[in-house]
Backbone as JSON, one array per atom type, in Angstrom:
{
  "sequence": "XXXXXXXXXXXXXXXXXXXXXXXXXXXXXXXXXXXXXXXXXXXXXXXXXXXXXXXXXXXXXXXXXXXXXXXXXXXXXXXXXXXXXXXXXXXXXXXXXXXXXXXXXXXXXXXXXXXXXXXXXXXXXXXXXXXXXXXXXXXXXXXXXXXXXXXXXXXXXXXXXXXXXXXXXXXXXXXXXXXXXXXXXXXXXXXXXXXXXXXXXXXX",
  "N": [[114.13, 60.82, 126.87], [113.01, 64.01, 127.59], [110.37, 64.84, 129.85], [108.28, 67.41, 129.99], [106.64, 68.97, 133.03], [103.4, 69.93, 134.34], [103.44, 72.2, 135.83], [106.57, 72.82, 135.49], [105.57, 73.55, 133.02], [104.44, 75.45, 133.08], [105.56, 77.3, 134.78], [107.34, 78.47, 133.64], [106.02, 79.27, 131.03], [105.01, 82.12, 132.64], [107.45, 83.17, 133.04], [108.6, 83.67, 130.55], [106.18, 85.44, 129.74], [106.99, 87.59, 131.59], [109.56, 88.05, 130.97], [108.49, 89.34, 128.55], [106.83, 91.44, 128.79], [108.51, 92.81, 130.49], [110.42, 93.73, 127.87], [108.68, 95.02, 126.47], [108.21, 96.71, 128.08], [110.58, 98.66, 128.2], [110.35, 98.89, 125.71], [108.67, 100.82, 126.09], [110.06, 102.98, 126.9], [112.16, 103.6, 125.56], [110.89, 105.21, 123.0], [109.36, 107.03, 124.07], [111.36, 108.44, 124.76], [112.44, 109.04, 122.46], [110.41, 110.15, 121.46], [110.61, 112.78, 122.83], [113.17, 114.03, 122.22], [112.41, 114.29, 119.51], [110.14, 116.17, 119.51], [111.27, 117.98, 120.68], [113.5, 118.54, 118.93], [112.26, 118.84, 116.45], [110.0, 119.91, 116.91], [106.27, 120.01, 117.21], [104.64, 119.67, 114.83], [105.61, 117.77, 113.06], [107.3, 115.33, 110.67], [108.57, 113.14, 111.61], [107.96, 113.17, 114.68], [105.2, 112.87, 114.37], [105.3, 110.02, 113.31], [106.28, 109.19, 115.81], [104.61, 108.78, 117.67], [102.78, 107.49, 116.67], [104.1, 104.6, 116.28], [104.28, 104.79, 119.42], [101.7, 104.02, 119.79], [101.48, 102.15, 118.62], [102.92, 99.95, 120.23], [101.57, 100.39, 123.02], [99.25, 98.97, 122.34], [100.3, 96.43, 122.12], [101.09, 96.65, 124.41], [98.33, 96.34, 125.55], [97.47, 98.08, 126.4], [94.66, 99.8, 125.81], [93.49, 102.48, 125.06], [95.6, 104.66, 125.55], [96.91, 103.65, 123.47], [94.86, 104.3, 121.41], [94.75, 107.17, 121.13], [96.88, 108.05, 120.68], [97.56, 106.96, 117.85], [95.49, 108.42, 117.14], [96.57, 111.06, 117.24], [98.8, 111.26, 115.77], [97.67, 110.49, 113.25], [96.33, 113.0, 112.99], [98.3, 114.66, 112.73], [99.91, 114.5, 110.96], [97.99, 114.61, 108.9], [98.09, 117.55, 109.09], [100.12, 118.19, 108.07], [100.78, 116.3, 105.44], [98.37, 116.68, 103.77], [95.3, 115.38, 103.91], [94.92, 112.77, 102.59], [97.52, 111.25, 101.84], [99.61, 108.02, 101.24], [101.24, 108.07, 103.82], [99.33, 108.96, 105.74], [97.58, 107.23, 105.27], [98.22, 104.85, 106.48], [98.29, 105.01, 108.99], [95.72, 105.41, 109.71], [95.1, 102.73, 108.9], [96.33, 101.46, 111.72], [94.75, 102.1, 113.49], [92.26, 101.59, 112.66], [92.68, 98.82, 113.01], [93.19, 98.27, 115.73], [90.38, 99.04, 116.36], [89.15, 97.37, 115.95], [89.84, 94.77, 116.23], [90.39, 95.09, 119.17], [89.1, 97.21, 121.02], [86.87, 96.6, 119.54], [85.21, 98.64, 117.87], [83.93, 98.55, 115.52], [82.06, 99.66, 113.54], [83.37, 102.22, 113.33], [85.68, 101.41, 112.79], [85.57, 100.05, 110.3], [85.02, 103.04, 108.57], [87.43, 104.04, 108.57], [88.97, 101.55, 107.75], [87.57, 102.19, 104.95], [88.54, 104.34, 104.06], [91.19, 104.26, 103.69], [92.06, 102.29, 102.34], [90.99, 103.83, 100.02], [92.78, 105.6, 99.82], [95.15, 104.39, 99.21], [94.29, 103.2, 96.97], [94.2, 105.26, 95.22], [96.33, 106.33, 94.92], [98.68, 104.19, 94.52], [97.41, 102.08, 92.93], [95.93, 98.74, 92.36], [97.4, 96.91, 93.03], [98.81, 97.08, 95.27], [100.44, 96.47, 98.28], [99.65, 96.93, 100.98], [96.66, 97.24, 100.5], [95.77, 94.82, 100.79], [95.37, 94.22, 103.42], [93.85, 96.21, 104.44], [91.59, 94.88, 103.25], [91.27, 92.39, 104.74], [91.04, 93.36, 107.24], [88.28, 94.35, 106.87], [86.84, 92.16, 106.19], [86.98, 91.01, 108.42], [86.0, 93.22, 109.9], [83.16, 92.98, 108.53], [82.26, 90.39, 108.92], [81.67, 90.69, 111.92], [79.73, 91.87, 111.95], [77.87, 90.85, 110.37], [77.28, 91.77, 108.38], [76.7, 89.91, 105.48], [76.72, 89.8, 102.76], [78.44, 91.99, 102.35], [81.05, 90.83, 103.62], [81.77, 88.72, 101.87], [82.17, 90.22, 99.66], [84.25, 91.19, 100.1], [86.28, 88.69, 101.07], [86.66, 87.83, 98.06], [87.45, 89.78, 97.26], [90.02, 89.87, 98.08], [90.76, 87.23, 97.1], [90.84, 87.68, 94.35], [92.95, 89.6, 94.28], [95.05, 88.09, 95.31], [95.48, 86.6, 93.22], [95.49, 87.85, 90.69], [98.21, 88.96, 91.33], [100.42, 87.71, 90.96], [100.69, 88.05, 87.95], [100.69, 90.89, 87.61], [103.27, 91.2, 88.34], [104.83, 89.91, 87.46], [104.89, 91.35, 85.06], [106.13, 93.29, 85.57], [108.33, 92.43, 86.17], [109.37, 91.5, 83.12], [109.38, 93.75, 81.92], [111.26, 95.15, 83.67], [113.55, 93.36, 82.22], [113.7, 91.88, 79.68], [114.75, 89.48, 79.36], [113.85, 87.71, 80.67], [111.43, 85.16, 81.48], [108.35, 83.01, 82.16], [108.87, 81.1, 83.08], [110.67, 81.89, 85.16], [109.83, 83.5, 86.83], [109.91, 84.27, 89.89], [109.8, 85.18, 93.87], [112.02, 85.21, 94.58], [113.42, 86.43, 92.41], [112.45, 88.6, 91.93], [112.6, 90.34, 94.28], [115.49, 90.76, 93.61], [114.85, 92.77, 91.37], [114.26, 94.55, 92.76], [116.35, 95.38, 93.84], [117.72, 96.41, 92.04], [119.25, 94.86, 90.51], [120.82, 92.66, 87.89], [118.52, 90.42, 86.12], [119.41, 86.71, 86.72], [119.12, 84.22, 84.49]],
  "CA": [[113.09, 61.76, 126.45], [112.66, 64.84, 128.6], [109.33, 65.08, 129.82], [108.19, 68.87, 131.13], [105.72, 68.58, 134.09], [102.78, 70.42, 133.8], [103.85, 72.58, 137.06], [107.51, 73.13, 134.73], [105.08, 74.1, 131.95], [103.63, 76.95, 134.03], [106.53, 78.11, 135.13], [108.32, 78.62, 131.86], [105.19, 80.63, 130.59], [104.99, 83.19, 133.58], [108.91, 83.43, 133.0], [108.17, 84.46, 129.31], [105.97, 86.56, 129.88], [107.62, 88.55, 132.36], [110.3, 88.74, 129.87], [107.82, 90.11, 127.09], [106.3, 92.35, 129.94], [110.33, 93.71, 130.62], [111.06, 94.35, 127.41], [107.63, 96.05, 126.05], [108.63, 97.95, 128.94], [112.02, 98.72, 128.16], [110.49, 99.57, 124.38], [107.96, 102.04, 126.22], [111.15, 103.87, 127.91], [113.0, 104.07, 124.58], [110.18, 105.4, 122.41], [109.23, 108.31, 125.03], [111.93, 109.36, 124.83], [112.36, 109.25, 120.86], [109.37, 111.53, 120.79], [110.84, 113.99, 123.74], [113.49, 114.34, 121.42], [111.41, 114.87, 118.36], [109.28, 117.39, 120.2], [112.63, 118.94, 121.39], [114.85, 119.4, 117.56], [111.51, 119.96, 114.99], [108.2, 120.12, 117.35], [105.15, 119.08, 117.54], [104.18, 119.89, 113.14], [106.79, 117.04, 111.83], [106.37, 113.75, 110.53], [109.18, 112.4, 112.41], [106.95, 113.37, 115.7], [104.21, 112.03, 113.68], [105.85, 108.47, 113.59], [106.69, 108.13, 117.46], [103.22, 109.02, 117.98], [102.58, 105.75, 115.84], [105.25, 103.85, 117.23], [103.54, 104.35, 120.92], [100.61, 103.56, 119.23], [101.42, 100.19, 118.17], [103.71, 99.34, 121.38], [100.59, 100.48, 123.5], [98.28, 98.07, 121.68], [100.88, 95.11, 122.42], [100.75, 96.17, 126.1], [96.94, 96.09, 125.86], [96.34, 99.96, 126.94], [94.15, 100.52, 124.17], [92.9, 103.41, 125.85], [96.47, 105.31, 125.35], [97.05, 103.36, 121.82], [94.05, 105.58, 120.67], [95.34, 108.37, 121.81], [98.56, 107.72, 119.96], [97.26, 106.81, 116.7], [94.72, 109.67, 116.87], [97.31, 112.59, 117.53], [99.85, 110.79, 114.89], [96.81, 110.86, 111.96], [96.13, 114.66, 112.92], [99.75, 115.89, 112.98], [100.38, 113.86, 109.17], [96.93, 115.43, 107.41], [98.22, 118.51, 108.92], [101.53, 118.46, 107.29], [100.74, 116.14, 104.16], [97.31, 116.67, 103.92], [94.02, 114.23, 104.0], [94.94, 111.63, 100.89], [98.59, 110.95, 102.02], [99.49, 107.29, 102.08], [100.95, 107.97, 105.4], [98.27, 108.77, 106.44], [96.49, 105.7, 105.78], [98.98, 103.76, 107.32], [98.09, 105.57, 110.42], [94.52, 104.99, 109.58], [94.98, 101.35, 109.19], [96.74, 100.91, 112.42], [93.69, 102.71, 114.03], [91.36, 100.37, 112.53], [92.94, 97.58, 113.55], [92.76, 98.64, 117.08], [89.34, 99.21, 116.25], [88.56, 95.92, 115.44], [90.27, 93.31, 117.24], [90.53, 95.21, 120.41], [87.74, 97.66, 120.94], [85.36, 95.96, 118.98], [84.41, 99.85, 117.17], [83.19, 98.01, 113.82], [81.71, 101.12, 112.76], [84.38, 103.53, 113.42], [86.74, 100.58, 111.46], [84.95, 100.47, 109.02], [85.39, 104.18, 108.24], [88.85, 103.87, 108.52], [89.75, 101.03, 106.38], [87.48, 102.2, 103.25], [88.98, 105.68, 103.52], [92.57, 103.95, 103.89], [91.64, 101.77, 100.72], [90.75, 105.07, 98.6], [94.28, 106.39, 99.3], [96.04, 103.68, 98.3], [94.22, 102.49, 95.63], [94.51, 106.38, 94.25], [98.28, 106.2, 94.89], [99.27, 103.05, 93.92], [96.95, 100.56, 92.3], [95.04, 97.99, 93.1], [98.24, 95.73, 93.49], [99.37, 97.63, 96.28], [100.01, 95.27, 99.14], [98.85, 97.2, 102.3], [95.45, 97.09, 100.47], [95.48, 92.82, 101.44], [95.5, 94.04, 105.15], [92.02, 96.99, 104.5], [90.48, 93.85, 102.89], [91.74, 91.35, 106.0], [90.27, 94.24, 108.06], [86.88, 94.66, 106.28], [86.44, 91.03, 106.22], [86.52, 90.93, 110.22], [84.73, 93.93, 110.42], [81.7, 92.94, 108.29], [81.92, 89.14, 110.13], [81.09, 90.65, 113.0], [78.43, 93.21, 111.91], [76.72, 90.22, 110.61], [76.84, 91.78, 107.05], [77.46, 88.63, 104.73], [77.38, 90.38, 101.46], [80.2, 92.59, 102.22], [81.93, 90.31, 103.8], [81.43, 87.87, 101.04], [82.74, 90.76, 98.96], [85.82, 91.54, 100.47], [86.63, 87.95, 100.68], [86.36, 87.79, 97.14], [88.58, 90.44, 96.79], [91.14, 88.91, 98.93], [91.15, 86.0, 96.8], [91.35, 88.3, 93.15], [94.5, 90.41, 94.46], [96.54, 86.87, 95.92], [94.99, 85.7, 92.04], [96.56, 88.7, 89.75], [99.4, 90.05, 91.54], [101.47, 87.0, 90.0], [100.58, 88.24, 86.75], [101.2, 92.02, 87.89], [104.99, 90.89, 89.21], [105.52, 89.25, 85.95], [104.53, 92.41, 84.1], [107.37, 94.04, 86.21], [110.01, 91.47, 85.66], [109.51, 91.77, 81.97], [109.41, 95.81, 81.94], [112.63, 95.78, 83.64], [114.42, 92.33, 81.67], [113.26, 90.95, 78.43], [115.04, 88.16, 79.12], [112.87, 87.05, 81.92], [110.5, 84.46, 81.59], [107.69, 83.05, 82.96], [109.45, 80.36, 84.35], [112.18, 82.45, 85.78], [109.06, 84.22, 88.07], [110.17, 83.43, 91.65], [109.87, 86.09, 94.34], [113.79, 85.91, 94.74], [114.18, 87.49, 91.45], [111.36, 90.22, 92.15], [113.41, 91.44, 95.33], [116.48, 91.49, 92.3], [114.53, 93.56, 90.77], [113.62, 96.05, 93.72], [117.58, 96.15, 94.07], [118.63, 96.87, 90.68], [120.6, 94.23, 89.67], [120.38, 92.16, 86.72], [118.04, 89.36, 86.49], [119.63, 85.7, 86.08], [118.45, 82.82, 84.3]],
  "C": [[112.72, 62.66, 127.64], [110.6, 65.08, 128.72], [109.16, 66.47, 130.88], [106.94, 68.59, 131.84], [104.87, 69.81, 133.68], [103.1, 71.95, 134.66], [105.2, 73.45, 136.26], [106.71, 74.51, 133.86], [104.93, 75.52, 132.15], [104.41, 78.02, 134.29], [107.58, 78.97, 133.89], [106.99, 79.66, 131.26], [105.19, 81.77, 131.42], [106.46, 83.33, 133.71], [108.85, 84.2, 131.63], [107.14, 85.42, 128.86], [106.03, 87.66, 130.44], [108.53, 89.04, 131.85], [109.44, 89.6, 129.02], [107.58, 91.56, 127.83], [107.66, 93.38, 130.05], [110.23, 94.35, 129.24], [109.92, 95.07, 126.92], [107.79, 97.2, 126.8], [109.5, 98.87, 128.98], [111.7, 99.62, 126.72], [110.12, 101.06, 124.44], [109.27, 103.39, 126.63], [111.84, 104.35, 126.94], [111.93, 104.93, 123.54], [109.58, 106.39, 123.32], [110.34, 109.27, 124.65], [112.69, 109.7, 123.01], [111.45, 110.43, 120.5], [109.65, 112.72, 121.93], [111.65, 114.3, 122.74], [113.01, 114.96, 119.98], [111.08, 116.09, 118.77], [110.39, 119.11, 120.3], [113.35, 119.55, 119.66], [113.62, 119.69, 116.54], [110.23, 119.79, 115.75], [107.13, 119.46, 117.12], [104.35, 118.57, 115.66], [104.99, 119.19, 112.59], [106.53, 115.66, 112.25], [107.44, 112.96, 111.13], [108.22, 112.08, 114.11], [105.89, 112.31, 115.17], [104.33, 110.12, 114.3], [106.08, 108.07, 115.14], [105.67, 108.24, 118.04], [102.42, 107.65, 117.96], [103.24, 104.98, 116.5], [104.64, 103.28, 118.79], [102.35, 103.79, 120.65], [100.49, 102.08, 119.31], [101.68, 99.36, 119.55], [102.05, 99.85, 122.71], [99.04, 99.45, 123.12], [98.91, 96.91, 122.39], [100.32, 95.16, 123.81], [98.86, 96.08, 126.66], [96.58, 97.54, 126.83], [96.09, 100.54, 125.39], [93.42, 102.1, 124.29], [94.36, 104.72, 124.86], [96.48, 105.43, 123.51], [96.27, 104.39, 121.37], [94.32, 106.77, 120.72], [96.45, 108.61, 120.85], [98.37, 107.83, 118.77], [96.19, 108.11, 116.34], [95.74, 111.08, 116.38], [98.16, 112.18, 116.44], [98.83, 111.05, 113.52], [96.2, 112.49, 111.64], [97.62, 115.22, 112.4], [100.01, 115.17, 111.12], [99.29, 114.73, 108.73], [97.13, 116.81, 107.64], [99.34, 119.0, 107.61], [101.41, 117.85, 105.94], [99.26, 116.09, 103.89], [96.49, 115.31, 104.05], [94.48, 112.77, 103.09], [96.42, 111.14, 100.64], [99.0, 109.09, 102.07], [100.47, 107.07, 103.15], [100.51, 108.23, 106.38], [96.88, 107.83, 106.72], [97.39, 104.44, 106.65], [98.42, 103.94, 108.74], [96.54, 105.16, 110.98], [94.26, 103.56, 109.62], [95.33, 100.81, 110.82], [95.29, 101.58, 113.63], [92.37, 101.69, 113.73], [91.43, 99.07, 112.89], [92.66, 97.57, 115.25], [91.71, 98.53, 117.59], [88.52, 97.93, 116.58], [89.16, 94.43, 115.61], [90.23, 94.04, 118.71], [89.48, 95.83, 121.15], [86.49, 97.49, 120.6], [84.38, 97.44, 118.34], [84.64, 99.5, 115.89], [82.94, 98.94, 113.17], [82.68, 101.98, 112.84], [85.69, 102.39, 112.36], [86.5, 100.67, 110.59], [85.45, 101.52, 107.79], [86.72, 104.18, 107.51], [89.44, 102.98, 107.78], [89.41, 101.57, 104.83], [88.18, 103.56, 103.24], [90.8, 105.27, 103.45], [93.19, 103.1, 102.32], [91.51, 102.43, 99.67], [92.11, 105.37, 98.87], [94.94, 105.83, 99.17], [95.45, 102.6, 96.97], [94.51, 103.83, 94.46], [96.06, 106.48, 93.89], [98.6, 105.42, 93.72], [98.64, 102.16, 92.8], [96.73, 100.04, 93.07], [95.91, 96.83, 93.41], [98.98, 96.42, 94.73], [99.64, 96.27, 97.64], [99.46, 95.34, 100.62], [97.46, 97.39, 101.74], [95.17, 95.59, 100.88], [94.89, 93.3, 102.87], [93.93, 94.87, 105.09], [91.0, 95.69, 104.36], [90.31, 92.85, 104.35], [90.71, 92.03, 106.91], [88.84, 94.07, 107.91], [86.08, 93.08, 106.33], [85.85, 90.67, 107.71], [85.83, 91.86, 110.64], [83.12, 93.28, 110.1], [81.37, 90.9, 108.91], [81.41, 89.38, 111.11], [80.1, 91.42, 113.05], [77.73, 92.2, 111.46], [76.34, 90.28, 108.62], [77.77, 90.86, 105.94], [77.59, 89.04, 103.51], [78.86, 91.26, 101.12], [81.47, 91.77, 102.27], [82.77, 89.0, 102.74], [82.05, 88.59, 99.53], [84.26, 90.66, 99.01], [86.35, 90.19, 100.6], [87.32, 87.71, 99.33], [87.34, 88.74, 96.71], [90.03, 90.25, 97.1], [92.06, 87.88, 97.74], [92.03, 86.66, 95.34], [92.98, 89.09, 93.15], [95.49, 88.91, 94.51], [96.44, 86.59, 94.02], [96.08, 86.7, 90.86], [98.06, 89.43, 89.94], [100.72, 89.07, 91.19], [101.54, 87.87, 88.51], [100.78, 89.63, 86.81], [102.68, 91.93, 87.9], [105.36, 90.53, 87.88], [105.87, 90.35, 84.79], [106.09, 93.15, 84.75], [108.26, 93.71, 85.81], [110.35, 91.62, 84.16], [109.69, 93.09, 81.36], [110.97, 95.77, 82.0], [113.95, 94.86, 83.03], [113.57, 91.89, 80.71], [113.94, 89.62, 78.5], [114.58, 87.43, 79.99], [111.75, 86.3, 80.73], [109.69, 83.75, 82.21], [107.77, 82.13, 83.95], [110.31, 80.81, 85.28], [111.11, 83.06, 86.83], [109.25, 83.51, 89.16], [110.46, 85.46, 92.22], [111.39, 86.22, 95.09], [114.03, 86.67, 93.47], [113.31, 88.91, 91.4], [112.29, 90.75, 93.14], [115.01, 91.68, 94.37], [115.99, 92.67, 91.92], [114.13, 94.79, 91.32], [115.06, 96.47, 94.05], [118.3, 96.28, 92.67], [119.35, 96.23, 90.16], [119.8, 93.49, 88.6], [119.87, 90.64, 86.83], [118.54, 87.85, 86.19], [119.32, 84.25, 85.18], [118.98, 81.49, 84.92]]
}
């Protein structure tokens, strides 16, 4: 039985994270230069730009410069409502990843806030209320209003949490049967739903 010393232990973490450290580093170097390019063949008004904006966004969060991240996610949610306007959902994507920032790292509750319920109206206008990046606004809203203290909301959005995990069987089912009548309700397994997102025919 190998036993690791506690001394081992130590060493093996400050080895793995010097790796993580390398390659976040390595991601920042590739993703610079993704958006020099961008910048360079369609400019600063395109949603490719847009995205590496995002991209640094996120990878700036990992490395814990939330400072930049904002920065990133800010200029990436301007350059999308320019080009697809306000009510886009990729522009709530952009909005979500901004709130999240918000609200595990910054601790701007109120400015999250904002940002998930307006991220929540454009994909519940889109899509429906089975959408599944609405789970993550609620996830959000839940930790925002935990830490604001407000228990009714949070007590809401819980609650809503629970109703989406509760109907979106019975949504999926509605699908499977739309696109196979010969589906049944035993046949519901989320291997034959990804069948059904590639077109083939469902088996019993």
């Amino acid at each position: 039985m190998c036993i690791v010393s506690d001394l081992q232990a130590d060493g093996i973490k400050r080895l793995l994270e010097r790796m993580k450290r390398n390659m976040l580093n390595e991601a920042e170097a590739l993703h610079l230069k993704a958006l020099e390019v961008s910048l360079q063949a369609v400019g600063m008004k395109a949603l490719l730009t847009a995205k590496s904006y995002c991209n640094l966004g996120r990878l700036y969060q990992s490395q814990e410069k939330y400072t930049q991240s904002e920065q990133m996610h800010l200029k990436a949610i301007e350059i999308k409502e320019s080009i697809l306007g306000k009510d886009n959902p990729e522009v709530a994507l952009s909005l979500g990843h901004l709130a999240s920032l918000y609200t595990y790292q910054l601790k701007k509750y109120q400015e999250a806030e904002v940002l998930y319920l307006r991220s929540k109206t454009i994909y519940e206008t889109t899509y429906g209320q089975q959408y599944t990046g609405l789970l993550y606004d609620f996830q959000g809203l839940v930790e925002v209003y935990r830490e604001l203290n407000d228990i009714e909301k949070c007590n809401q959005y819980t609650e809503n949490m629970r109703r989406f995990h509760e109907t979106r069987e019975a949504w999926l089912y509605e699908v499977h049967t739309a696109t196979d009548e010969n589906c049944t309700k035993d046949d519901f397994s989320l291997e034959k739903f990804k069948c059904i997102l590639n077109e083939c025919a469902c088996d019993k």
